[in-house]
PDB file of C-alpha atoms in Angstrom:
ATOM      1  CA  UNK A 198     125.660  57.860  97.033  1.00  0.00           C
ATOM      2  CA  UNK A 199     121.774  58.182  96.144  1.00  0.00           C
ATOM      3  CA  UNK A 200     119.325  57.787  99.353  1.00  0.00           C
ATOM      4  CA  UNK A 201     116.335  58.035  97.376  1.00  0.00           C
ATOM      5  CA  UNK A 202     114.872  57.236  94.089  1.00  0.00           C
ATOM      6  CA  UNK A 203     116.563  58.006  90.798  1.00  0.00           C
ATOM      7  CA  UNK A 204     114.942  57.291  87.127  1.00  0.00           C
ATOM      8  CA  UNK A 205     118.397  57.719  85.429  1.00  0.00           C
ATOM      9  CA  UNK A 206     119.987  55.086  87.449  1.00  0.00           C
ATOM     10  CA  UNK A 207     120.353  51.890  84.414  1.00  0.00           C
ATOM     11  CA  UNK A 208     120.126  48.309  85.893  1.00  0.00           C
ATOM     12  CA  UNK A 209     122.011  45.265  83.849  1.00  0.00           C
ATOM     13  CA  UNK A 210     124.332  47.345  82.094  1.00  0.00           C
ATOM     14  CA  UNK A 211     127.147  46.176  82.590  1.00  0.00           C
ATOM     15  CA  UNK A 212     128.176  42.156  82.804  1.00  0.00           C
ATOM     16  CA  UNK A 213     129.106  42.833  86.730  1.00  0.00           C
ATOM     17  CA  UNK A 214     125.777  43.426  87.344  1.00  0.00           C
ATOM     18  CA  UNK A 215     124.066  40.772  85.253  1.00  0.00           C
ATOM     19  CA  UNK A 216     126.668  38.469  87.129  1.00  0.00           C
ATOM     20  CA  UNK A 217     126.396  39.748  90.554  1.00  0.00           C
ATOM     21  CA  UNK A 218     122.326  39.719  90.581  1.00  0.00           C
ATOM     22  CA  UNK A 219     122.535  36.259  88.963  1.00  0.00           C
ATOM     23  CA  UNK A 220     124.767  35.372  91.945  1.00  0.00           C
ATOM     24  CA  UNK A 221     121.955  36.787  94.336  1.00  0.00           C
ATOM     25  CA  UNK A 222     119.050  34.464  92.412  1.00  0.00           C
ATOM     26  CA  UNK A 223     121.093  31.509  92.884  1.00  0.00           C
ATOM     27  CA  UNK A 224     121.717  32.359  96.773  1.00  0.00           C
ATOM     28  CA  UNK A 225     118.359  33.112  96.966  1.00  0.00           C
ATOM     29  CA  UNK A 226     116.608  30.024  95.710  1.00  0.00           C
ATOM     30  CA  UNK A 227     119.191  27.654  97.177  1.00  0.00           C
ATOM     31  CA  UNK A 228     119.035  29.155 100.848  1.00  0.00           C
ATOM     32  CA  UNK A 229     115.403  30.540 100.810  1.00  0.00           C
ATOM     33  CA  UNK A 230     112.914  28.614  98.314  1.00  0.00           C
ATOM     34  CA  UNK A 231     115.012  25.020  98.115  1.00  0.00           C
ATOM     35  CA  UNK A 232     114.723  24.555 101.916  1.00  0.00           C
ATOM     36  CA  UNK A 233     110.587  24.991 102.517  1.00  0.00           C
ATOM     37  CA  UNK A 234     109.999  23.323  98.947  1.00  0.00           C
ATOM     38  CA  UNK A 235     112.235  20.541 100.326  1.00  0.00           C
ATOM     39  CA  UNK A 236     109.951  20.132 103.900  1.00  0.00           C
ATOM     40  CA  UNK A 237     106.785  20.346 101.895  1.00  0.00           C
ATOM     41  CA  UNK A 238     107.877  18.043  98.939  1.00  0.00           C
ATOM     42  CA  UNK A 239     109.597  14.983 101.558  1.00  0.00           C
ATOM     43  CA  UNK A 240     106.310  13.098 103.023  1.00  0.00           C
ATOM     44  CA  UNK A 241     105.498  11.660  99.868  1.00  0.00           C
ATOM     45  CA  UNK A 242     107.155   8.504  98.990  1.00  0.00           C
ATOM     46  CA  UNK A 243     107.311   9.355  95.277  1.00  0.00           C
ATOM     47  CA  UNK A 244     109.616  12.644  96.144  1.00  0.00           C
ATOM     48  CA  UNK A 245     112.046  10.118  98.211  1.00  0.00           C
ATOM     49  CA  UNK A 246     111.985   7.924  95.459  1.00  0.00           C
ATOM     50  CA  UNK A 247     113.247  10.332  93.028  1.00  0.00           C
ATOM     51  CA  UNK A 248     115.840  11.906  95.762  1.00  0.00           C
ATOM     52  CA  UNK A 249     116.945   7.909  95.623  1.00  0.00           C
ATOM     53  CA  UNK A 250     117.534   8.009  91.996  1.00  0.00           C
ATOM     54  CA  UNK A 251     119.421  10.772  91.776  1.00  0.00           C
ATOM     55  CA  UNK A 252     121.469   9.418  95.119  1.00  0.00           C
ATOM     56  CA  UNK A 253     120.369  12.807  97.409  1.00  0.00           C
ATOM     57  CA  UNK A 254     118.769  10.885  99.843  1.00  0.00           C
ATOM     58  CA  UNK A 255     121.570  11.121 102.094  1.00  0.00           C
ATOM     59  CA  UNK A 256     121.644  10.719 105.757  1.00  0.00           C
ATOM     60  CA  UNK A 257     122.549  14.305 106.953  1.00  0.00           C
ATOM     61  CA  UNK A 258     119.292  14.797 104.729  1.00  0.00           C
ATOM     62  CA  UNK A 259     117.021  12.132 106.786  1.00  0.00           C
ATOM     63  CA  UNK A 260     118.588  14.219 109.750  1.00  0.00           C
ATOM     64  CA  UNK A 261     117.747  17.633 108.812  1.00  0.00           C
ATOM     65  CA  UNK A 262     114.137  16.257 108.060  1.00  0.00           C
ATOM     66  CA  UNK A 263     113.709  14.389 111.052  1.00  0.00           C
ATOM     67  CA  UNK A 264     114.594  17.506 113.263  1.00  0.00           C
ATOM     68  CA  UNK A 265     112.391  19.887 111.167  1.00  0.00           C
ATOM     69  CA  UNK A 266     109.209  17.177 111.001  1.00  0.00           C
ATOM     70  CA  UNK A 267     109.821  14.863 114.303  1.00  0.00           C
ATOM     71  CA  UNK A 268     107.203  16.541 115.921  1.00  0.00           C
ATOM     72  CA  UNK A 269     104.165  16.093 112.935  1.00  0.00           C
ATOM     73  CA  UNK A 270     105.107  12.565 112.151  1.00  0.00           C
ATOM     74  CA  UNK A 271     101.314  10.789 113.419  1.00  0.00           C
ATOM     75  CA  UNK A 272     100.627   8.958 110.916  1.00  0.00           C
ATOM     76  CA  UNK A 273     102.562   5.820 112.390  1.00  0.00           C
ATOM     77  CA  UNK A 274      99.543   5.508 114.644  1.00  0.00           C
ATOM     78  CA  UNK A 275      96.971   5.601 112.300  1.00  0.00           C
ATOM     79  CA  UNK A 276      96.161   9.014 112.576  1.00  0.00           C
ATOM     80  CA  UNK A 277      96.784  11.533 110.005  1.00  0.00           C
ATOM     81  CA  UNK A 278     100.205  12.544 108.645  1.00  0.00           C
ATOM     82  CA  UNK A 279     101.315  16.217 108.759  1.00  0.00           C
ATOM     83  CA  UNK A 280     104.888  16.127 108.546  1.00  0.00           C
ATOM     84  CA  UNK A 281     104.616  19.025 105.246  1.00  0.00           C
ATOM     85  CA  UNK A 282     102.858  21.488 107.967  1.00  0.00           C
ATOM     86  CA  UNK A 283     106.463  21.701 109.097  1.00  0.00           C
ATOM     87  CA  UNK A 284     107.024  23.949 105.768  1.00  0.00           C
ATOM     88  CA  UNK A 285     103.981  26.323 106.466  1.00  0.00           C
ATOM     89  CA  UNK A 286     105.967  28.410 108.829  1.00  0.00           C
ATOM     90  CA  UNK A 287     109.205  29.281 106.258  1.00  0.00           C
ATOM     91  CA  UNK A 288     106.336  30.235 103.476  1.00  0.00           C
ATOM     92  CA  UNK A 289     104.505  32.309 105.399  1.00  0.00           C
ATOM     93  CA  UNK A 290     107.626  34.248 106.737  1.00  0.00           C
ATOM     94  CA  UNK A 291     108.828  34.307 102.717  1.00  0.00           C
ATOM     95  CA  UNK A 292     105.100  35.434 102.053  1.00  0.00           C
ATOM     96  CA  UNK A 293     105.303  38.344 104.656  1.00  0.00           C
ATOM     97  CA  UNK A 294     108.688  39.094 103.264  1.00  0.00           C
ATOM     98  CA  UNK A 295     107.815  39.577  99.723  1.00  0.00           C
ATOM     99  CA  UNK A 296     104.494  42.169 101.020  1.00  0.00           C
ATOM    100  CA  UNK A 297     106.854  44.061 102.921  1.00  0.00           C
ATOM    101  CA  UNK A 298     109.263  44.350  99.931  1.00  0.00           C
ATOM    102  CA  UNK A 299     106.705  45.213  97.282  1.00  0.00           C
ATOM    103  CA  UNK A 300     104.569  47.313  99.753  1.00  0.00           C
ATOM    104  CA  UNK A 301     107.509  48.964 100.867  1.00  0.00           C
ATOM    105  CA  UNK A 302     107.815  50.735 104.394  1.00  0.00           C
ATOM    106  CA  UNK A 303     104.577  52.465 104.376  1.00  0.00           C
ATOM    107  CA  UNK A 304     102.651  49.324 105.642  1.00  0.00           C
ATOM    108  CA  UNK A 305     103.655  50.628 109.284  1.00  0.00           C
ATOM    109  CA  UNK A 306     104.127  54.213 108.973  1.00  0.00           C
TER     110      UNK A 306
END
């Protein structure tokens, strides 16, 4: 095994690979981006609309949103509504994820 940095080492080479890190996109948008995008995109009528259309607006999906944004839903009282502030958390922590990636592990060292 290599511990540390190699220039020889060839990435998509072979079709495993190209398969396997195409694998790890998909996992990664449907389990990391799709859920935040999904928090911040659901207050506005037109977004339930089009989940309508396309018949995703399910009710395990009003459930999942109701747990996530119960506590933000004001506007029924006039006030404002800030049910998409229930998203702000998951991109921050993907945020702070990607700087510690790209930074690497001298950020605390």
């Amino acid at each position: 095994t290599i511990l540390l940095y190699d220039g020889t080492l060839g990435f998509f080479k072979s079709k495993k690979q190209i398969w396997l890190s195409i694998l790890a996109i998909l996992i990664f948008i449907i389990f990391v981006v799709f859920p935040p995008l999904l928090l911040l995109l659901y207050p506005w009528r037109r977004f339930q609309r089009l989940l309508s259309n396309f018949r995703l607006h399910r009710p395990g999906l009003i459930i999942f949103m109701d747990t996530f944004q119960g506590c933000y839903k004001d506007g029924s009282n006039g006030t404002r509504d800030c049910r998409c502030f229930s998203a702000f958390y998951f991109i921050l922590r993907i945020i702070y994820c990607f700087i510690f990636i790209l930074h690497g592990f001298t950020l605390f060292s």
